[in-house]
Amino acid sequence: MAYKPAQATPSDTISLIRYLFRELQRIGQEFYSIAPQDWLLVGDSGGTYDFINGWVNDSSYPLQYRLCRDKVEIRGRIKDGSSGSSQIFTLPEKYRPLYTVSIPVTASGNPSCRVAINSSGAVILSNGSATWSALDGVSFII
């Protein structure tokens, strides 16, 4: 006679589903209870990492970054740097992506502006404007 595994009753199945649902709720609460880090300032006003290639903060909205769970977020405006493609600053090691990410951003008079962040932490603006470039909405998974 062949082995036949025991059949779960509907009551067993419902109990298992309830248990799994409670565990998923607990795990979700733990994940979402991790508060985002405070914003860290870049550059010329006592920030953690300095600008390069002439870039400086727009005083009305300085460039900042933070870690929010498993995602890095960048916001703010920069100005007075090198036009075209140039590195803005370097992210610290724990904020770097595994692979290069390229994200569209806004620049004065240039709709095709992009920012690339590579695995060595270089934040590079392509087709940027020295008048101003905004990095709002830049985010990537680490």
mmCIF file of the C-alpha atoms, coordinates in Angstrom:
data_MODEL
# 
_entry.id   MODEL 
# 
loop_
_atom_site.group_PDB 
_atom_site.id 
_atom_site.type_symbol 
_atom_site.label_atom_id 
_atom_site.label_alt_id 
_atom_site.label_comp_id 
_atom_site.label_asym_id 
_atom_site.label_entity_id 
_atom_site.label_seq_id 
_atom_site.pdbx_PDB_ins_code 
_atom_site.Cartn_x 
_atom_site.Cartn_y 
_atom_site.Cartn_z 
_atom_site.occupancy 
_atom_site.B_iso_or_equiv 
_atom_site.pdbx_formal_charge 
_atom_site.auth_seq_id 
_atom_site.auth_comp_id 
_atom_site.auth_asym_id 
_atom_site.auth_atom_id 
_atom_site.pdbx_PDB_model_num 
ATOM 1   C CA . MET A 1 1   ? 0.000   0.000  0.000   1.00 0.00 ? 1   MET A CA 1 
ATOM 2   C CA . ALA A 1 2   ? 1.385   3.458  -0.967  1.00 0.00 ? 2   ALA A CA 1 
ATOM 3   C CA . TYR A 1 3   ? 2.020   6.190  1.593   1.00 0.00 ? 3   TYR A CA 1 
ATOM 4   C CA . LYS A 1 4   ? -0.727  8.766  1.678   1.00 0.00 ? 4   LYS A CA 1 
ATOM 5   C CA . PRO A 1 5   ? -0.030  12.088 3.469   1.00 0.00 ? 5   PRO A CA 1 
ATOM 6   C CA . ALA A 1 6   ? -2.591  13.328 5.956   1.00 0.00 ? 6   ALA A CA 1 
ATOM 7   C CA . GLN A 1 7   ? -5.145  15.706 4.523   1.00 0.00 ? 7   GLN A CA 1 
ATOM 8   C CA . ALA A 1 8   ? -5.532  19.117 6.163   1.00 0.00 ? 8   ALA A CA 1 
ATOM 9   C CA . THR A 1 9   ? -8.999  19.948 7.300   1.00 0.00 ? 9   THR A CA 1 
ATOM 10  C CA . PRO A 1 10  ? -10.640 23.257 6.378   1.00 0.00 ? 10  PRO A CA 1 
ATOM 11  C CA . SER A 1 11  ? -10.222 24.283 10.011  1.00 0.00 ? 11  SER A CA 1 
ATOM 12  C CA . ASP A 1 12  ? -6.436  23.600 9.826   1.00 0.00 ? 12  ASP A CA 1 
ATOM 13  C CA . THR A 1 13  ? -6.171  25.627 6.632   1.00 0.00 ? 13  THR A CA 1 
ATOM 14  C CA . ILE A 1 14  ? -8.048  28.587 8.129   1.00 0.00 ? 14  ILE A CA 1 
ATOM 15  C CA . SER A 1 15  ? -5.844  28.492 11.247  1.00 0.00 ? 15  SER A CA 1 
ATOM 16  C CA . LEU A 1 16  ? -2.704  28.491 9.086   1.00 0.00 ? 16  LEU A CA 1 
ATOM 17  C CA . ILE A 1 17  ? -3.960  31.403 6.994   1.00 0.00 ? 17  ILE A CA 1 
ATOM 18  C CA . ARG A 1 18  ? -4.749  33.420 10.137  1.00 0.00 ? 18  ARG A CA 1 
ATOM 19  C CA . TYR A 1 19  ? -1.295  32.679 11.562  1.00 0.00 ? 19  TYR A CA 1 
ATOM 20  C CA . LEU A 1 20  ? 0.453   33.707 8.322   1.00 0.00 ? 20  LEU A CA 1 
ATOM 21  C CA . PHE A 1 21  ? -1.643  36.866 8.098   1.00 0.00 ? 21  PHE A CA 1 
ATOM 22  C CA . ARG A 1 22  ? -0.656  37.875 11.681  1.00 0.00 ? 22  ARG A CA 1 
ATOM 23  C CA . GLU A 1 23  ? 3.011   37.204 10.911  1.00 0.00 ? 23  GLU A CA 1 
ATOM 24  C CA . LEU A 1 24  ? 2.866   39.333 7.749   1.00 0.00 ? 24  LEU A CA 1 
ATOM 25  C CA . GLN A 1 25  ? 1.262   42.167 9.717   1.00 0.00 ? 25  GLN A CA 1 
ATOM 26  C CA . ARG A 1 26  ? 4.000   41.941 12.376  1.00 0.00 ? 26  ARG A CA 1 
ATOM 27  C CA . ILE A 1 27  ? 6.786   41.933 9.798   1.00 0.00 ? 27  ILE A CA 1 
ATOM 28  C CA . GLY A 1 28  ? 5.194   44.853 7.937   1.00 0.00 ? 28  GLY A CA 1 
ATOM 29  C CA . GLN A 1 29  ? 4.892   46.878 11.143  1.00 0.00 ? 29  GLN A CA 1 
ATOM 30  C CA . GLU A 1 30  ? 8.558   46.250 11.942  1.00 0.00 ? 30  GLU A CA 1 
ATOM 31  C CA . PHE A 1 31  ? 9.622   47.298 8.448   1.00 0.00 ? 31  PHE A CA 1 
ATOM 32  C CA . TYR A 1 32  ? 7.548   50.476 8.393   1.00 0.00 ? 32  TYR A CA 1 
ATOM 33  C CA . SER A 1 33  ? 8.510   51.433 11.936  1.00 0.00 ? 33  SER A CA 1 
ATOM 34  C CA . ILE A 1 34  ? 12.077  52.029 10.725  1.00 0.00 ? 34  ILE A CA 1 
ATOM 35  C CA . ALA A 1 35  ? 12.175  55.815 10.601  1.00 0.00 ? 35  ALA A CA 1 
ATOM 36  C CA . PRO A 1 36  ? 13.865  57.504 7.640   1.00 0.00 ? 36  PRO A CA 1 
ATOM 37  C CA . GLN A 1 37  ? 17.197  59.096 8.387   1.00 0.00 ? 37  GLN A CA 1 
ATOM 38  C CA . ASP A 1 38  ? 17.460  62.847 8.768   1.00 0.00 ? 38  ASP A CA 1 
ATOM 39  C CA . TRP A 1 39  ? 18.438  64.726 5.613   1.00 0.00 ? 39  TRP A CA 1 
ATOM 40  C CA . LEU A 1 40  ? 22.217  65.241 5.279   1.00 0.00 ? 40  LEU A CA 1 
ATOM 41  C CA . LEU A 1 41  ? 23.426  68.470 3.695   1.00 0.00 ? 41  LEU A CA 1 
ATOM 42  C CA . VAL A 1 42  ? 25.914  68.434 0.824   1.00 0.00 ? 42  VAL A CA 1 
ATOM 43  C CA . GLY A 1 43  ? 28.558  71.011 0.436   1.00 0.00 ? 43  GLY A CA 1 
ATOM 44  C CA . ASP A 1 44  ? 29.324  74.574 1.085   1.00 0.00 ? 44  ASP A CA 1 
ATOM 45  C CA . SER A 1 45  ? 27.371  75.136 4.312   1.00 0.00 ? 45  SER A CA 1 
ATOM 46  C CA . GLY A 1 46  ? 29.047  72.687 6.664   1.00 0.00 ? 46  GLY A CA 1 
ATOM 47  C CA . GLY A 1 47  ? 27.721  69.608 4.870   1.00 0.00 ? 47  GLY A CA 1 
ATOM 48  C CA . THR A 1 48  ? 29.019  66.087 5.186   1.00 0.00 ? 48  THR A CA 1 
ATOM 49  C CA . TYR A 1 49  ? 30.476  65.850 1.683   1.00 0.00 ? 49  TYR A CA 1 
ATOM 50  C CA . ASP A 1 50  ? 31.804  68.702 -0.426  1.00 0.00 ? 50  ASP A CA 1 
ATOM 51  C CA . PHE A 1 51  ? 30.899  69.762 -3.933  1.00 0.00 ? 51  PHE A CA 1 
ATOM 52  C CA . ILE A 1 52  ? 33.404  69.544 -6.761  1.00 0.00 ? 52  ILE A CA 1 
ATOM 53  C CA . ASN A 1 53  ? 33.702  71.174 -10.208 1.00 0.00 ? 53  ASN A CA 1 
ATOM 54  C CA . GLY A 1 54  ? 32.436  74.535 -8.972  1.00 0.00 ? 54  GLY A CA 1 
ATOM 55  C CA . TRP A 1 55  ? 28.966  73.383 -7.898  1.00 0.00 ? 55  TRP A CA 1 
ATOM 56  C CA . VAL A 1 56  ? 27.351  75.106 -4.918  1.00 0.00 ? 56  VAL A CA 1 
ATOM 57  C CA . ASN A 1 57  ? 23.980  74.969 -3.230  1.00 0.00 ? 57  ASN A CA 1 
ATOM 58  C CA . ASP A 1 58  ? 21.148  77.186 -4.337  1.00 0.00 ? 58  ASP A CA 1 
ATOM 59  C CA . SER A 1 59  ? 20.643  78.993 -1.022  1.00 0.00 ? 59  SER A CA 1 
ATOM 60  C CA . SER A 1 60  ? 16.858  78.688 -1.249  1.00 0.00 ? 60  SER A CA 1 
ATOM 61  C CA . TYR A 1 61  ? 16.889  74.870 -1.551  1.00 0.00 ? 61  TYR A CA 1 
ATOM 62  C CA . PRO A 1 62  ? 20.236  73.188 -0.686  1.00 0.00 ? 62  PRO A CA 1 
ATOM 63  C CA . LEU A 1 63  ? 21.181  69.728 -1.949  1.00 0.00 ? 63  LEU A CA 1 
ATOM 64  C CA . GLN A 1 64  ? 20.533  66.966 0.598   1.00 0.00 ? 64  GLN A CA 1 
ATOM 65  C CA . TYR A 1 65  ? 20.405  63.175 0.723   1.00 0.00 ? 65  TYR A CA 1 
ATOM 66  C CA . ARG A 1 66  ? 19.145  60.520 3.142   1.00 0.00 ? 66  ARG A CA 1 
ATOM 67  C CA . LEU A 1 67  ? 18.572  56.820 3.583   1.00 0.00 ? 67  LEU A CA 1 
ATOM 68  C CA . CYS A 1 68  ? 14.921  55.798 3.837   1.00 0.00 ? 68  CYS A CA 1 
ATOM 69  C CA . ARG A 1 69  ? 14.789  52.062 4.576   1.00 0.00 ? 69  ARG A CA 1 
ATOM 70  C CA . ASP A 1 70  ? 16.496  50.495 1.529   1.00 0.00 ? 70  ASP A CA 1 
ATOM 71  C CA . LYS A 1 71  ? 16.296  53.585 -0.683  1.00 0.00 ? 71  LYS A CA 1 
ATOM 72  C CA . VAL A 1 72  ? 18.510  56.662 -1.024  1.00 0.00 ? 72  VAL A CA 1 
ATOM 73  C CA . GLU A 1 73  ? 16.680  59.929 -1.718  1.00 0.00 ? 73  GLU A CA 1 
ATOM 74  C CA . ILE A 1 74  ? 18.234  63.157 -3.018  1.00 0.00 ? 74  ILE A CA 1 
ATOM 75  C CA . ARG A 1 75  ? 16.612  66.593 -3.193  1.00 0.00 ? 75  ARG A CA 1 
ATOM 76  C CA . GLY A 1 76  ? 17.624  70.211 -3.733  1.00 0.00 ? 76  GLY A CA 1 
ATOM 77  C CA . ARG A 1 77  ? 19.026  72.637 -6.299  1.00 0.00 ? 77  ARG A CA 1 
ATOM 78  C CA . ILE A 1 78  ? 22.599  73.379 -7.324  1.00 0.00 ? 78  ILE A CA 1 
ATOM 79  C CA . LYS A 1 79  ? 24.159  76.117 -9.429  1.00 0.00 ? 79  LYS A CA 1 
ATOM 80  C CA . ASP A 1 80  ? 27.388  77.666 -10.761 1.00 0.00 ? 80  ASP A CA 1 
ATOM 81  C CA . GLY A 1 81  ? 29.037  74.360 -11.739 1.00 0.00 ? 81  GLY A CA 1 
ATOM 82  C CA . SER A 1 82  ? 30.469  73.102 -14.973 1.00 0.00 ? 82  SER A CA 1 
ATOM 83  C CA . SER A 1 83  ? 27.977  72.996 -17.847 1.00 0.00 ? 83  SER A CA 1 
ATOM 84  C CA . GLY A 1 84  ? 27.592  69.778 -19.787 1.00 0.00 ? 84  GLY A CA 1 
ATOM 85  C CA . SER A 1 85  ? 28.607  66.661 -17.874 1.00 0.00 ? 85  SER A CA 1 
ATOM 86  C CA . SER A 1 86  ? 30.409  66.948 -14.574 1.00 0.00 ? 86  SER A CA 1 
ATOM 87  C CA . GLN A 1 87  ? 30.591  65.304 -11.190 1.00 0.00 ? 87  GLN A CA 1 
ATOM 88  C CA . ILE A 1 88  ? 28.706  67.135 -8.427  1.00 0.00 ? 88  ILE A CA 1 
ATOM 89  C CA . PHE A 1 89  ? 29.902  65.248 -5.333  1.00 0.00 ? 89  PHE A CA 1 
ATOM 90  C CA . THR A 1 90  ? 30.564  61.717 -4.048  1.00 0.00 ? 90  THR A CA 1 
ATOM 91  C CA . LEU A 1 91  ? 28.111  59.805 -1.862  1.00 0.00 ? 91  LEU A CA 1 
ATOM 92  C CA . PRO A 1 92  ? 29.444  58.004 1.225   1.00 0.00 ? 92  PRO A CA 1 
ATOM 93  C CA . GLU A 1 93  ? 29.888  54.236 0.862   1.00 0.00 ? 93  GLU A CA 1 
ATOM 94  C CA . LYS A 1 94  ? 26.661  53.119 2.548   1.00 0.00 ? 94  LYS A CA 1 
ATOM 95  C CA . TYR A 1 95  ? 24.581  55.317 0.177   1.00 0.00 ? 95  TYR A CA 1 
ATOM 96  C CA . ARG A 1 96  ? 25.948  53.915 -3.093  1.00 0.00 ? 96  ARG A CA 1 
ATOM 97  C CA . PRO A 1 97  ? 24.025  51.760 -5.573  1.00 0.00 ? 97  PRO A CA 1 
ATOM 98  C CA . LEU A 1 98  ? 25.380  48.384 -6.687  1.00 0.00 ? 98  LEU A CA 1 
ATOM 99  C CA . TYR A 1 99  ? 25.144  49.461 -10.320 1.00 0.00 ? 99  TYR A CA 1 
ATOM 100 C CA . THR A 1 100 ? 24.995  52.819 -12.081 1.00 0.00 ? 100 THR A CA 1 
ATOM 101 C CA . VAL A 1 101 ? 21.548  54.409 -12.042 1.00 0.00 ? 101 VAL A CA 1 
ATOM 102 C CA . SER A 1 102 ? 20.518  57.225 -14.370 1.00 0.00 ? 102 SER A CA 1 
ATOM 103 C CA . ILE A 1 103 ? 17.565  59.456 -13.524 1.00 0.00 ? 103 ILE A CA 1 
ATOM 104 C CA . PRO A 1 104 ? 16.051  62.424 -15.414 1.00 0.00 ? 104 PRO A CA 1 
ATOM 105 C CA . VAL A 1 105 ? 16.203  65.734 -13.541 1.00 0.00 ? 105 VAL A CA 1 
ATOM 106 C CA . THR A 1 106 ? 15.290  69.351 -14.242 1.00 0.00 ? 106 THR A CA 1 
ATOM 107 C CA . ALA A 1 107 ? 17.787  71.981 -15.361 1.00 0.00 ? 107 ALA A CA 1 
ATOM 108 C CA . SER A 1 108 ? 17.432  75.570 -16.476 1.00 0.00 ? 108 SER A CA 1 
ATOM 109 C CA . GLY A 1 109 ? 16.657  75.492 -20.197 1.00 0.00 ? 109 GLY A CA 1 
ATOM 110 C CA . ASN A 1 110 ? 17.438  71.793 -20.714 1.00 0.00 ? 110 ASN A CA 1 
ATOM 111 C CA . PRO A 1 111 ? 14.706  69.135 -20.752 1.00 0.00 ? 111 PRO A CA 1 
ATOM 112 C CA . SER A 1 112 ? 17.166  66.261 -21.394 1.00 0.00 ? 112 SER A CA 1 
ATOM 113 C CA . CYS A 1 113 ? 19.201  66.631 -18.210 1.00 0.00 ? 113 CYS A CA 1 
ATOM 114 C CA . ARG A 1 114 ? 20.060  63.450 -16.242 1.00 0.00 ? 114 ARG A CA 1 
ATOM 115 C CA . VAL A 1 115 ? 21.937  62.537 -13.100 1.00 0.00 ? 115 VAL A CA 1 
ATOM 116 C CA . ALA A 1 116 ? 23.901  59.283 -12.883 1.00 0.00 ? 116 ALA A CA 1 
ATOM 117 C CA . ILE A 1 117 ? 25.059  57.730 -9.624  1.00 0.00 ? 117 ILE A CA 1 
ATOM 118 C CA . ASN A 1 118 ? 27.628  54.965 -9.967  1.00 0.00 ? 118 ASN A CA 1 
ATOM 119 C CA . SER A 1 119 ? 28.811  52.250 -7.598  1.00 0.00 ? 119 SER A CA 1 
ATOM 120 C CA . SER A 1 120 ? 31.801  54.352 -6.502  1.00 0.00 ? 120 SER A CA 1 
ATOM 121 C CA . GLY A 1 121 ? 29.354  57.040 -5.298  1.00 0.00 ? 121 GLY A CA 1 
ATOM 122 C CA . ALA A 1 122 ? 30.050  59.636 -7.996  1.00 0.00 ? 122 ALA A CA 1 
ATOM 123 C CA . VAL A 1 123 ? 26.957  61.786 -8.614  1.00 0.00 ? 123 VAL A CA 1 
ATOM 124 C CA . ILE A 1 124 ? 27.344  63.033 -12.191 1.00 0.00 ? 124 ILE A CA 1 
ATOM 125 C CA . LEU A 1 125 ? 25.117  65.569 -13.916 1.00 0.00 ? 125 LEU A CA 1 
ATOM 126 C CA . SER A 1 126 ? 24.782  65.175 -17.700 1.00 0.00 ? 126 SER A CA 1 
ATOM 127 C CA . ASN A 1 127 ? 23.538  68.022 -19.906 1.00 0.00 ? 127 ASN A CA 1 
ATOM 128 C CA . GLY A 1 128 ? 23.164  70.157 -16.787 1.00 0.00 ? 128 GLY A CA 1 
ATOM 129 C CA . SER A 1 129 ? 22.913  73.889 -16.573 1.00 0.00 ? 129 SER A CA 1 
ATOM 130 C CA . ALA A 1 130 ? 25.331  76.084 -14.638 1.00 0.00 ? 130 ALA A CA 1 
ATOM 131 C CA . THR A 1 131 ? 22.410  78.473 -13.989 1.00 0.00 ? 131 THR A CA 1 
ATOM 132 C CA . TRP A 1 132 ? 20.622  75.857 -11.883 1.00 0.00 ? 132 TRP A CA 1 
ATOM 133 C CA . SER A 1 133 ? 19.803  72.155 -11.834 1.00 0.00 ? 133 SER A CA 1 
ATOM 134 C CA . ALA A 1 134 ? 17.245  70.496 -9.519  1.00 0.00 ? 134 ALA A CA 1 
ATOM 135 C CA . LEU A 1 135 ? 17.753  66.964 -8.240  1.00 0.00 ? 135 LEU A CA 1 
ATOM 136 C CA . ASP A 1 136 ? 14.302  66.596 -6.687  1.00 0.00 ? 136 ASP A CA 1 
ATOM 137 C CA . GLY A 1 137 ? 12.829  63.123 -6.889  1.00 0.00 ? 137 GLY A CA 1 
ATOM 138 C CA . VAL A 1 138 ? 16.128  61.335 -7.353  1.00 0.00 ? 138 VAL A CA 1 
ATOM 139 C CA . SER A 1 139 ? 15.916  58.004 -5.540  1.00 0.00 ? 139 SER A CA 1 
ATOM 140 C CA . PHE A 1 140 ? 17.299  54.511 -5.959  1.00 0.00 ? 140 PHE A CA 1 
ATOM 141 C CA . ILE A 1 141 ? 17.406  51.191 -4.120  1.00 0.00 ? 141 ILE A CA 1 
ATOM 142 C CA . ILE A 1 142 ? 20.658  50.164 -2.486  1.00 0.00 ? 142 ILE A CA 1 
# 
